[in-house]
């Protein structure tokens, strides 16, 4: 039996960061389906993110995506977030939506395009200075579609050069996190396709460069918790982009497709003491709500992360260690499954009551009338979406 006070304390301190873009319109590769009441700008996105925090109590940061969240005054955006009880988190760069980037950004064979991409990344660090954000998230759509299209090694050299320039620009408390994705939009080579490539670059750069694991960015069947264990062992796990996928990068709500995988990942995190904010691991969501309502979708995801985390915290470490040491295969697996099969929803409801938030955040939000209010108020203007 685990000490429930310790489990609850760990859960109270565990924070989930929300992506601003989850509140705007998004879609599939074929169609963006607009929804009424979506934010028109980053200020309104922060208001929606603050709702998720209000009802869950554990989501006090909103990541921004530049230029989707471009504003005149980033310090004012940060102040607005603070007034709403949240903060601006990770700054996500975007070097994949400009005509110039057809053949890549920082790996592009054209030095003019590389320079332009680097200037954007450096601008993102300026924004971090203004918002007080710690992390710059880098994801590159760079790659090639045809054998012979470009030199694989030369592209890595160009990448390393750009990363080094960004690294040199980071302040003492700032970090850069490099995300990988196995394929798409490039289908022959992708310049940062896997955690190994990301890790090699981060290790060459230094302690302020870390790997970010987007759970949707792997081939089916990949053991993500193994990657997590390896990165934690190397002190190189910067954070997660949580979502679910049935195929690849579906960006569905985390814990929707495979809650057991999420539990296994959180078990590695808990086991390595990486749950608390002081561990430096960011637990971010990276989702697109195309057919589901956005704020409830984020609330559901936060609750799914909490359920997986609570179950991971319920694993009895002594019983597990003893079974492992004895080579008791079924006993060790049983310890894990006992925790996974525990219904933690009553525990989480009690925890929320202690924290002063509703026992059922999802229902409380639906009953609050906020969804109807923004539909009535946000009339006119251009709804925020994937376009810059
Ligand atoms: C990418 C990647 C990034 C996200 C963009 C929108 O596939 O997951 O994290 O910023 O999509
Ligand atoms: Mn991502």
mmCIF file of C-alpha atoms and ligand atoms in Angstrom:
data_model
loop_
_atom_site.group_PDB
_atom_site.id
_atom_site.type_symbol
_atom_site.label_atom_id
_atom_site.label_comp_id
_atom_site.label_asym_id
_atom_site.label_seq_id
_atom_site.Cartn_x
_atom_site.Cartn_y
_atom_site.Cartn_z
ATOM 1 C CA UNK A 1 0.000 0.000 0.000
ATOM 2 C CA UNK A 2 1.460 3.325 -1.037
ATOM 3 C CA UNK A 3 1.464 6.424 1.137
ATOM 4 C CA UNK A 4 -1.496 8.284 -0.371
ATOM 5 C CA UNK A 5 -0.430 11.652 1.042
ATOM 6 C CA UNK A 6 2.868 11.388 -0.818
ATOM 7 C CA UNK A 7 1.025 10.339 -3.989
ATOM 8 C CA UNK A 8 -1.315 13.320 -3.692
ATOM 9 C CA UNK A 9 1.549 15.737 -3.007
ATOM 10 C CA UNK A 10 3.353 14.553 -6.123
ATOM 11 C CA UNK A 11 0.178 14.984 -8.161
ATOM 12 C CA UNK A 12 -0.432 18.491 -6.805
ATOM 13 C CA UNK A 13 3.008 19.566 -7.987
ATOM 14 C CA UNK A 14 2.809 17.897 -11.371
ATOM 15 C CA UNK A 15 2.081 20.485 -14.064
ATOM 16 C CA UNK A 16 0.843 20.105 -17.614
ATOM 17 C CA UNK A 17 1.589 22.799 -20.207
ATOM 18 C CA UNK A 18 -1.064 23.614 -22.822
ATOM 19 C CA UNK A 19 -0.474 24.420 -26.500
ATOM 20 C CA UNK A 20 -2.016 27.717 -27.630
ATOM 21 C CA UNK A 21 -2.754 26.218 -31.023
ATOM 22 C CA UNK A 22 -5.114 23.627 -29.558
ATOM 23 C CA UNK A 23 -7.606 26.442 -28.907
ATOM 24 C CA UNK A 24 -7.586 27.737 -32.481
ATOM 25 C CA UNK A 25 -9.044 26.115 -35.565
ATOM 26 C CA UNK A 26 -7.157 23.191 -36.985
ATOM 27 C CA UNK A 27 -7.837 20.372 -39.330
ATOM 28 C CA UNK A 28 -6.631 17.487 -41.333
ATOM 29 C CA UNK A 29 -4.413 17.736 -44.359
ATOM 30 C CA UNK A 30 -7.631 18.029 -46.366
ATOM 31 C CA UNK A 31 -9.799 20.529 -44.508
ATOM 32 C CA UNK A 32 -9.848 22.849 -41.540
ATOM 33 C CA UNK A 33 -13.231 22.663 -39.813
ATOM 34 C CA UNK A 34 -13.979 25.965 -38.138
ATOM 35 C CA UNK A 35 -15.727 26.073 -34.771
ATOM 36 C CA UNK A 36 -17.707 28.996 -33.361
ATOM 37 C CA UNK A 37 -16.184 30.883 -30.438
ATOM 38 C CA UNK A 38 -12.539 30.095 -31.167
ATOM 39 C CA UNK A 39 -10.000 32.762 -30.151
ATOM 40 C CA UNK A 40 -9.005 35.453 -32.618
ATOM 41 C CA UNK A 41 -5.571 36.062 -31.121
ATOM 42 C CA UNK A 42 -3.055 34.954 -28.496
ATOM 43 C CA UNK A 43 -4.762 36.986 -25.764
ATOM 44 C CA UNK A 44 -8.034 35.095 -26.255
ATOM 45 C CA UNK A 45 -6.128 31.804 -26.447
ATOM 46 C CA UNK A 46 -4.624 32.607 -23.044
ATOM 47 C CA UNK A 47 -8.131 33.209 -21.699
ATOM 48 C CA UNK A 48 -9.175 29.733 -22.874
ATOM 49 C CA UNK A 49 -6.021 28.123 -21.499
ATOM 50 C CA UNK A 50 -6.752 29.797 -18.164
ATOM 51 C CA UNK A 51 -10.115 27.993 -18.145
ATOM 52 C CA UNK A 52 -8.360 24.647 -18.355
ATOM 53 C CA UNK A 53 -6.203 25.670 -15.410
ATOM 54 C CA UNK A 54 -9.189 27.005 -13.485
ATOM 55 C CA UNK A 55 -10.985 23.659 -13.618
ATOM 56 C CA UNK A 56 -7.990 21.310 -13.295
ATOM 57 C CA UNK A 57 -5.613 23.343 -11.101
ATOM 58 C CA UNK A 58 -2.552 21.791 -12.745
ATOM 59 C CA UNK A 59 -2.186 23.556 -16.102
ATOM 60 C CA UNK A 60 -0.668 26.967 -15.332
ATOM 61 C CA UNK A 61 1.334 27.497 -18.557
ATOM 62 C CA UNK A 62 0.478 28.033 -22.219
ATOM 63 C CA UNK A 63 3.040 27.425 -24.937
ATOM 64 C CA UNK A 64 2.982 29.808 -27.890
ATOM 65 C CA UNK A 65 3.744 29.211 -31.566
ATOM 66 C CA UNK A 66 5.389 31.966 -33.566
ATOM 67 C CA UNK A 67 4.118 33.462 -35.877
ATOM 68 C CA UNK A 68 0.668 32.008 -35.090
ATOM 69 C CA UNK A 69 0.758 33.908 -31.807
ATOM 70 C CA UNK A 70 2.515 37.003 -33.057
ATOM 71 C CA UNK A 71 1.609 40.099 -31.018
ATOM 72 C CA UNK A 72 2.925 43.647 -30.875
ATOM 73 C CA UNK A 73 4.019 43.437 -27.283
ATOM 74 C CA UNK A 74 5.065 40.080 -25.819
ATOM 75 C CA UNK A 75 5.599 41.489 -22.340
ATOM 76 C CA UNK A 76 1.955 42.620 -22.443
ATOM 77 C CA UNK A 77 0.910 39.093 -23.448
ATOM 78 C CA UNK A 78 2.894 37.683 -20.524
ATOM 79 C CA UNK A 79 1.279 40.214 -18.167
ATOM 80 C CA UNK A 80 -2.166 39.312 -19.532
ATOM 81 C CA UNK A 81 -1.440 35.622 -18.882
ATOM 82 C CA UNK A 82 -0.295 36.429 -15.349
ATOM 83 C CA UNK A 83 -3.521 38.372 -14.710
ATOM 84 C CA UNK A 84 -5.410 35.252 -15.784
ATOM 85 C CA UNK A 85 -3.426 33.139 -13.328
ATOM 86 C CA UNK A 86 -1.205 31.400 -15.898
ATOM 87 C CA UNK A 87 2.135 32.078 -17.606
ATOM 88 C CA UNK A 88 3.563 31.882 -21.103
ATOM 89 C CA UNK A 89 5.564 28.669 -21.406
ATOM 90 C CA UNK A 90 7.569 27.181 -24.247
ATOM 91 C CA UNK A 91 8.092 29.273 -27.371
ATOM 92 C CA UNK A 92 7.614 27.092 -30.459
ATOM 93 C CA UNK A 93 9.377 28.224 -33.607
ATOM 94 C CA UNK A 94 7.863 27.820 -37.045
ATOM 95 C CA UNK A 95 10.142 27.503 -40.050
ATOM 96 C CA UNK A 96 7.793 25.362 -42.085
ATOM 97 C CA UNK A 97 5.107 27.666 -43.449
ATOM 98 C CA UNK A 98 6.876 30.006 -45.814
ATOM 99 C CA UNK A 99 7.317 29.500 -49.554
ATOM 100 C CA UNK A 100 11.046 29.862 -49.008
ATOM 101 C CA UNK A 101 11.058 26.656 -46.955
ATOM 102 C CA UNK A 102 9.959 24.331 -49.752
ATOM 103 C CA UNK A 103 13.362 22.598 -49.694
ATOM 104 C CA UNK A 104 13.901 23.040 -45.987
ATOM 105 C CA UNK A 105 14.793 25.776 -43.521
ATOM 106 C CA UNK A 106 18.078 25.544 -41.602
ATOM 107 C CA UNK A 107 19.159 22.604 -43.809
ATOM 108 C CA UNK A 108 18.162 24.283 -47.072
ATOM 109 C CA UNK A 109 20.902 24.250 -49.718
ATOM 110 C CA UNK A 110 20.374 28.006 -50.242
ATOM 111 C CA UNK A 111 22.329 30.092 -47.690
ATOM 112 C CA UNK A 112 19.815 32.945 -48.011
ATOM 113 C CA UNK A 113 16.985 30.689 -46.814
ATOM 114 C CA UNK A 114 19.141 29.291 -44.001
ATOM 115 C CA UNK A 115 19.885 32.820 -42.855
ATOM 116 C CA UNK A 116 16.196 33.708 -42.862
ATOM 117 C CA UNK A 117 15.320 30.592 -40.839
ATOM 118 C CA UNK A 118 18.050 31.307 -38.305
ATOM 119 C CA UNK A 119 16.854 34.899 -37.949
ATOM 120 C CA UNK A 120 13.407 33.546 -37.023
ATOM 121 C CA UNK A 121 14.863 31.206 -34.416
ATOM 122 C CA UNK A 122 16.837 34.063 -32.880
ATOM 123 C CA UNK A 123 13.708 36.230 -32.905
ATOM 124 C CA UNK A 124 12.021 33.482 -30.894
ATOM 125 C CA UNK A 125 14.730 33.831 -28.234
ATOM 126 C CA UNK A 126 14.028 37.593 -28.133
ATOM 127 C CA UNK A 127 10.390 36.693 -27.508
ATOM 128 C CA UNK A 128 11.439 34.346 -24.694
ATOM 129 C CA UNK A 129 13.297 37.261 -23.111
ATOM 130 C CA UNK A 130 10.096 39.306 -23.168
ATOM 131 C CA UNK A 131 7.754 36.556 -21.947
ATOM 132 C CA UNK A 132 10.156 35.070 -19.403
ATOM 133 C CA UNK A 133 9.914 31.675 -21.108
ATOM 134 C CA UNK A 134 12.574 29.094 -20.385
ATOM 135 C CA UNK A 135 12.353 26.848 -23.441
ATOM 136 C CA UNK A 136 12.634 27.269 -27.182
ATOM 137 C CA UNK A 137 11.122 24.314 -28.986
ATOM 138 C CA UNK A 138 12.599 23.443 -32.342
ATOM 139 C CA UNK A 139 10.850 21.222 -34.815
ATOM 140 C CA UNK A 140 12.036 21.180 -38.399
ATOM 141 C CA UNK A 141 10.028 20.007 -41.395
ATOM 142 C CA UNK A 142 13.371 19.650 -43.186
ATOM 143 C CA UNK A 143 14.200 16.629 -45.264
ATOM 144 C CA UNK A 144 14.254 15.333 -48.821
ATOM 145 C CA UNK A 145 11.846 13.332 -50.959
ATOM 146 C CA UNK A 146 14.195 11.753 -53.488
ATOM 147 C CA UNK A 147 17.501 9.907 -53.302
ATOM 148 C CA UNK A 148 20.203 12.253 -54.557
ATOM 149 C CA UNK A 149 18.071 15.357 -53.960
ATOM 150 C CA UNK A 150 20.597 16.764 -51.486
ATOM 151 C CA UNK A 151 23.650 15.660 -49.542
ATOM 152 C CA UNK A 152 22.550 13.954 -46.317
ATOM 153 C CA UNK A 153 25.742 14.799 -44.383
ATOM 154 C CA UNK A 154 25.914 18.380 -45.613
ATOM 155 C CA UNK A 155 22.373 18.944 -44.397
ATOM 156 C CA UNK A 156 23.426 17.713 -40.937
ATOM 157 C CA UNK A 157 26.350 20.156 -40.983
ATOM 158 C CA UNK A 158 24.005 23.027 -41.836
ATOM 159 C CA UNK A 159 21.670 21.933 -39.052
ATOM 160 C CA UNK A 160 24.516 21.782 -36.535
ATOM 161 C CA UNK A 161 25.644 25.263 -37.554
ATOM 162 C CA UNK A 162 22.197 26.793 -37.056
ATOM 163 C CA UNK A 163 21.702 25.008 -33.738
ATOM 164 C CA UNK A 164 25.073 26.277 -32.502
ATOM 165 C CA UNK A 165 24.134 29.865 -33.391
ATOM 166 C CA UNK A 166 20.850 29.556 -31.472
ATOM 167 C CA UNK A 167 22.582 27.897 -28.543
ATOM 168 C CA UNK A 168 25.082 30.761 -28.312
ATOM 169 C CA UNK A 169 22.192 33.228 -28.109
ATOM 170 C CA UNK A 170 20.463 31.505 -25.138
ATOM 171 C CA UNK A 171 20.491 33.258 -21.779
ATOM 172 C CA UNK A 172 21.817 31.501 -18.681
ATOM 173 C CA UNK A 173 18.362 30.215 -17.681
ATOM 174 C CA UNK A 174 17.127 29.446 -21.168
ATOM 175 C CA UNK A 175 17.171 26.105 -22.941
ATOM 176 C CA UNK A 176 16.470 24.739 -26.386
ATOM 177 C CA UNK A 177 14.585 21.497 -26.895
ATOM 178 C CA UNK A 178 14.943 19.644 -30.174
ATOM 179 C CA UNK A 179 11.975 17.611 -31.338
ATOM 180 C CA UNK A 180 12.230 14.679 -33.726
ATOM 181 C CA UNK A 181 9.702 13.096 -36.042
ATOM 182 C CA UNK A 182 10.243 10.023 -38.148
ATOM 183 C CA UNK A 183 8.782 11.324 -41.416
ATOM 184 C CA UNK A 184 6.475 13.911 -42.983
ATOM 185 C CA UNK A 185 6.475 16.260 -44.765
ATOM 186 C CA UNK A 186 9.665 14.745 -46.187
ATOM 187 C CA UNK A 187 9.443 11.070 -47.080
ATOM 188 C CA UNK A 188 12.937 9.960 -48.116
ATOM 189 C CA UNK A 189 15.172 11.580 -45.494
ATOM 190 C CA UNK A 190 14.063 13.619 -42.533
ATOM 191 C CA UNK A 191 16.821 15.723 -41.007
ATOM 192 C CA UNK A 192 15.810 15.067 -37.378
ATOM 193 C CA UNK A 193 13.973 11.740 -37.665
ATOM 194 C CA UNK A 194 14.655 10.128 -34.297
ATOM 195 C CA UNK A 195 15.803 10.588 -30.710
ATOM 196 C CA UNK A 196 19.324 9.463 -31.590
ATOM 197 C CA UNK A 197 19.818 12.257 -34.113
ATOM 198 C CA UNK A 198 18.367 14.790 -31.716
ATOM 199 C CA UNK A 199 20.534 13.488 -28.871
ATOM 200 C CA UNK A 200 23.734 13.600 -30.948
ATOM 201 C CA UNK A 201 23.117 17.274 -31.746
ATOM 202 C CA UNK A 202 22.122 18.127 -28.175
ATOM 203 C CA UNK A 203 25.184 16.418 -26.743
ATOM 204 C CA UNK A 204 27.446 18.343 -29.097
ATOM 205 C CA UNK A 205 25.801 21.614 -28.057
ATOM 206 C CA UNK A 206 25.902 21.349 -24.266
ATOM 207 C CA UNK A 207 23.709 21.211 -21.158
ATOM 208 C CA UNK A 208 21.140 23.747 -22.345
ATOM 209 C CA UNK A 209 20.156 21.582 -25.334
ATOM 210 C CA UNK A 210 17.712 18.764 -24.616
ATOM 211 C CA UNK A 211 15.574 16.291 -26.518
ATOM 212 C CA UNK A 212 11.795 16.571 -26.649
ATOM 213 C CA UNK A 213 9.661 13.474 -27.157
ATOM 214 C CA UNK A 214 6.436 13.981 -29.094
ATOM 215 C CA UNK A 215 4.610 10.750 -28.384
ATOM 216 C CA UNK A 216 2.937 10.834 -31.809
ATOM 217 C CA UNK A 217 6.208 10.984 -33.730
ATOM 218 C CA UNK A 218 7.167 7.318 -33.727
ATOM 219 C CA UNK A 219 6.495 4.325 -35.872
ATOM 220 C CA UNK A 220 3.755 2.046 -34.540
ATOM 221 C CA UNK A 221 5.112 -0.380 -31.977
ATOM 222 C CA UNK A 222 8.108 1.725 -30.930
ATOM 223 C CA UNK A 223 8.807 1.379 -27.210
ATOM 224 C CA UNK A 224 8.611 5.033 -26.174
ATOM 225 C CA UNK A 225 9.225 4.374 -22.492
ATOM 226 C CA UNK A 226 12.594 2.880 -23.424
ATOM 227 C CA UNK A 227 13.501 6.135 -25.174
ATOM 228 C CA UNK A 228 12.336 8.057 -22.110
ATOM 229 C CA UNK A 229 14.470 5.889 -19.829
ATOM 230 C CA UNK A 230 17.513 6.379 -22.057
ATOM 231 C CA UNK A 231 17.104 10.141 -22.237
ATOM 232 C CA UNK A 232 16.575 10.445 -18.482
ATOM 233 C CA UNK A 233 19.662 8.320 -17.911
ATOM 234 C CA UNK A 234 21.646 10.706 -20.124
ATOM 235 C CA UNK A 235 20.150 13.754 -18.382
ATOM 236 C CA UNK A 236 18.820 14.866 -21.760
ATOM 237 C CA UNK A 237 15.033 14.689 -21.538
ATOM 238 C CA UNK A 238 13.760 18.243 -21.971
ATOM 239 C CA UNK A 239 10.106 17.375 -22.113
ATOM 240 C CA UNK A 240 7.159 15.836 -23.874
ATOM 241 C CA UNK A 241 4.674 16.792 -26.521
ATOM 242 C CA UNK A 242 1.868 14.494 -25.414
ATOM 243 C CA UNK A 243 -0.775 13.246 -27.793
ATOM 244 C CA UNK A 244 -2.108 9.952 -29.100
ATOM 245 C CA UNK A 245 -1.868 8.339 -32.447
ATOM 246 C CA UNK A 246 -3.213 5.283 -34.171
ATOM 247 C CA UNK A 247 -0.970 5.774 -37.221
ATOM 248 C CA UNK A 248 1.472 8.699 -37.110
ATOM 249 C CA UNK A 249 1.200 12.213 -35.728
ATOM 250 C CA UNK A 250 -2.596 12.025 -35.481
ATOM 251 C CA UNK A 251 -2.402 14.593 -32.644
ATOM 252 C CA UNK A 252 -5.364 13.049 -30.823
ATOM 253 C CA UNK A 253 -6.033 13.607 -27.122
ATOM 254 C CA UNK A 254 -3.304 12.083 -24.984
ATOM 255 C CA UNK A 255 -4.280 8.789 -23.427
ATOM 256 C CA UNK A 256 -7.078 8.284 -25.933
ATOM 257 C CA UNK A 257 -5.485 5.664 -28.166
ATOM 258 C CA UNK A 258 -3.266 3.866 -25.685
ATOM 259 C CA UNK A 259 -3.647 4.794 -21.997
ATOM 260 C CA UNK A 260 -1.432 1.851 -21.040
ATOM 261 C CA UNK A 261 1.461 3.324 -23.032
ATOM 262 C CA UNK A 262 0.980 6.633 -21.255
ATOM 263 C CA UNK A 263 1.094 4.798 -17.912
ATOM 264 C CA UNK A 264 4.306 3.004 -18.928
ATOM 265 C CA UNK A 265 5.893 6.308 -19.904
ATOM 266 C CA UNK A 266 4.845 7.957 -16.646
ATOM 267 C CA UNK A 267 6.140 4.947 -14.729
ATOM 268 C CA UNK A 268 9.643 5.578 -16.149
ATOM 269 C CA UNK A 269 9.320 9.270 -15.293
ATOM 270 C CA UNK A 270 8.225 8.573 -11.723
ATOM 271 C CA UNK A 271 10.858 5.882 -11.270
ATOM 272 C CA UNK A 272 13.636 8.307 -12.278
ATOM 273 C CA UNK A 273 12.293 11.104 -10.048
ATOM 274 C CA UNK A 274 11.508 13.291 -13.051
ATOM 275 C CA UNK A 275 7.929 14.255 -12.222
ATOM 276 C CA UNK A 276 8.433 17.442 -10.200
ATOM 277 C CA UNK A 277 8.879 20.774 -12.015
ATOM 278 C CA UNK A 278 12.375 20.985 -10.481
ATOM 279 C CA UNK A 279 13.414 18.009 -12.642
ATOM 280 C CA UNK A 280 13.338 20.270 -15.688
ATOM 281 C CA UNK A 281 11.065 17.965 -17.684
ATOM 282 C CA UNK A 282 8.144 19.789 -19.316
ATOM 283 C CA UNK A 283 4.900 17.864 -19.751
ATOM 284 C CA UNK A 284 3.295 19.596 -22.680
ATOM 285 C CA UNK A 285 0.315 18.669 -24.779
ATOM 286 C CA UNK A 286 0.599 18.945 -28.559
ATOM 287 C CA UNK A 287 -2.826 18.222 -29.896
ATOM 288 C CA UNK A 288 -5.186 19.371 -32.586
ATOM 289 C CA UNK A 289 -8.864 19.221 -31.902
ATOM 290 C CA UNK A 290 -10.515 18.916 -35.287
ATOM 291 C CA UNK A 291 -13.832 17.266 -34.508
ATOM 292 C CA UNK A 292 -14.003 17.695 -30.739
ATOM 293 C CA UNK A 293 -14.604 20.909 -28.772
ATOM 294 C CA UNK A 294 -11.278 22.459 -27.858
ATOM 295 C CA UNK A 295 -11.372 23.478 -24.193
ATOM 296 C CA UNK A 296 -13.115 20.250 -23.096
ATOM 297 C CA UNK A 297 -10.593 18.324 -25.220
ATOM 298 C CA UNK A 298 -7.701 19.917 -23.346
ATOM 299 C CA UNK A 299 -9.382 19.305 -19.986
ATOM 300 C CA UNK A 300 -9.912 15.655 -20.866
ATOM 301 C CA UNK A 301 -6.241 15.324 -21.842
ATOM 302 C CA UNK A 302 -5.017 16.896 -18.610
ATOM 303 C CA UNK A 303 -7.231 14.453 -16.701
ATOM 304 C CA UNK A 304 -5.859 11.540 -18.747
ATOM 305 C CA UNK A 305 -2.278 12.576 -17.921
ATOM 306 C CA UNK A 306 -3.226 12.803 -14.253
ATOM 307 C CA UNK A 307 -4.811 9.346 -14.279
ATOM 308 C CA UNK A 308 -1.738 7.764 -15.847
ATOM 309 C CA UNK A 309 0.519 9.636 -13.433
ATOM 310 C CA UNK A 310 -1.543 8.635 -10.393
ATOM 311 C CA UNK A 311 -1.360 4.994 -11.446
ATOM 312 C CA UNK A 312 2.400 5.289 -11.966
ATOM 313 C CA UNK A 313 2.720 6.774 -8.475
ATOM 314 C CA UNK A 314 0.770 3.814 -7.066
ATOM 315 C CA UNK A 315 3.384 1.312 -8.255
ATOM 316 C CA UNK A 316 4.957 -0.140 -5.123
ATOM 317 C CA UNK A 317 8.692 0.478 -5.663
ATOM 318 C CA UNK A 318 9.858 -1.903 -2.934
ATOM 319 C CA UNK A 319 7.688 -4.781 -4.094
ATOM 320 C CA UNK A 320 8.787 -4.131 -7.675
ATOM 321 C CA UNK A 321 12.480 -3.990 -6.802
ATOM 322 C CA UNK A 322 12.213 -7.186 -4.737
ATOM 323 C CA UNK A 323 10.432 -9.076 -7.517
ATOM 324 C CA UNK A 324 12.941 -7.816 -10.098
ATOM 325 C CA UNK A 325 15.913 -8.812 -7.929
ATOM 326 C CA UNK A 326 14.502 -12.300 -7.460
ATOM 327 C CA UNK A 327 13.839 -12.688 -11.156
ATOM 328 C CA UNK A 328 10.159 -13.055 -10.340
ATOM 329 C CA UNK A 329 8.858 -12.159 -13.774
ATOM 330 C CA UNK A 330 5.176 -12.581 -13.062
ATOM 331 C CA UNK A 331 5.449 -10.949 -9.650
ATOM 332 C CA UNK A 332 7.155 -7.850 -11.078
ATOM 333 C CA UNK A 333 4.667 -7.555 -13.900
ATOM 334 C CA UNK A 334 1.874 -8.062 -11.353
ATOM 335 C CA UNK A 335 3.084 -5.101 -9.279
ATOM 336 C CA UNK A 336 2.832 -2.882 -12.334
ATOM 337 C CA UNK A 337 -0.546 -4.222 -13.412
ATOM 338 C CA UNK A 338 -2.014 -3.868 -9.919
ATOM 339 C CA UNK A 339 -1.221 -0.166 -10.060
ATOM 340 C CA UNK A 340 -2.454 0.199 -13.640
ATOM 341 C CA UNK A 341 -5.717 -1.544 -12.888
ATOM 342 C CA UNK A 342 -6.505 0.667 -9.893
ATOM 343 C CA UNK A 343 -9.415 3.050 -10.439
ATOM 344 C CA UNK A 344 -7.727 6.341 -9.488
ATOM 345 C CA UNK A 345 -10.683 8.564 -10.312
ATOM 346 C CA UNK A 346 -11.964 8.766 -6.695
ATOM 347 C CA UNK A 347 -8.419 9.610 -5.498
ATOM 348 C CA UNK A 348 -8.138 12.373 -8.106
ATOM 349 C CA UNK A 349 -11.563 13.747 -7.209
ATOM 350 C CA UNK A 350 -10.501 13.951 -3.534
ATOM 351 C CA UNK A 351 -7.223 15.549 -4.546
ATOM 352 C CA UNK A 352 -9.035 18.202 -6.566
ATOM 353 C CA UNK A 353 -11.313 18.970 -3.657
ATOM 354 C CA UNK A 354 -8.225 19.503 -1.482
ATOM 355 C CA UNK A 355 -6.827 21.802 -4.161
ATOM 356 C CA UNK A 356 -10.045 23.816 -4.329
ATOM 357 C CA UNK A 357 -11.005 22.818 -7.865
ATOM 358 C CA UNK A 358 -14.088 20.862 -8.957
ATOM 359 C CA UNK A 359 -14.089 17.105 -8.394
ATOM 360 C CA UNK A 360 -15.089 16.686 -12.049
ATOM 361 C CA UNK A 361 -13.356 19.443 -14.065
ATOM 362 C CA UNK A 362 -14.893 18.330 -17.353
ATOM 363 C CA UNK A 363 -18.474 18.518 -16.109
ATOM 364 C CA UNK A 364 -17.833 21.729 -14.160
ATOM 365 C CA UNK A 365 -16.488 23.436 -17.270
ATOM 366 C CA UNK A 366 -19.462 22.311 -19.368
ATOM 367 C CA UNK A 367 -21.834 23.632 -16.692
ATOM 368 C CA UNK A 368 -19.983 26.949 -16.375
ATOM 369 C CA UNK A 369 -21.457 28.536 -19.497
ATOM 370 C CA UNK A 370 -18.015 29.713 -20.714
ATOM 371 C CA UNK A 371 -18.395 27.757 -23.962
ATOM 372 C CA UNK A 372 -21.668 29.564 -24.751
ATOM 373 C CA UNK A 373 -20.221 32.911 -23.651
ATOM 374 C CA UNK A 374 -17.305 32.826 -26.093
ATOM 375 C CA UNK A 375 -19.594 31.769 -28.935
ATOM 376 C CA UNK A 376 -21.769 34.817 -28.246
ATOM 377 C CA UNK A 377 -18.870 37.219 -27.697
ATOM 378 C CA UNK A 378 -16.329 36.221 -30.324
ATOM 379 C CA UNK A 379 -18.175 37.397 -33.355
ATOM 380 C CA UNK A 380 -16.290 39.013 -36.216
ATOM 381 C CA UNK A 381 -12.586 39.025 -36.836
ATOM 382 C CA UNK A 382 -10.567 36.123 -38.126
ATOM 383 C CA UNK A 383 -10.535 32.979 -36.021
ATOM 384 C CA UNK A 384 -7.026 31.858 -35.078
ATOM 385 C CA UNK A 385 -5.721 28.820 -36.889
ATOM 386 C CA UNK A 386 -2.717 27.230 -38.471
ATOM 387 C CA UNK A 387 -2.069 30.111 -40.823
ATOM 388 C CA UNK A 388 0.503 32.702 -39.877
HETATM 389 C C1 LIG B 1 4.823 19.371 -35.604
HETATM 390 C C2 LIG B 1 5.446 19.207 -34.244
HETATM 391 C C3 LIG B 1 5.534 20.479 -33.468
HETATM 392 C C4 LIG B 1 4.308 21.316 -33.622
HETATM 393 C C5 LIG B 1 3.842 21.411 -35.049
HETATM 394 C C6 LIG B 1 2.548 22.171 -35.159
HETATM 395 O O1 LIG B 1 4.488 18.147 -36.163
HETATM 396 O O2 LIG B 1 4.738 18.251 -33.499
HETATM 397 O O3 LIG B 1 5.734 20.242 -32.106
HETATM 398 O O4 LIG B 1 4.655 22.575 -33.193
HETATM 399 O O5 LIG B 1 3.665 20.146 -35.581
HETATM 400 MN MN1 LIG B 2 5.076 18.243 -31.307
#
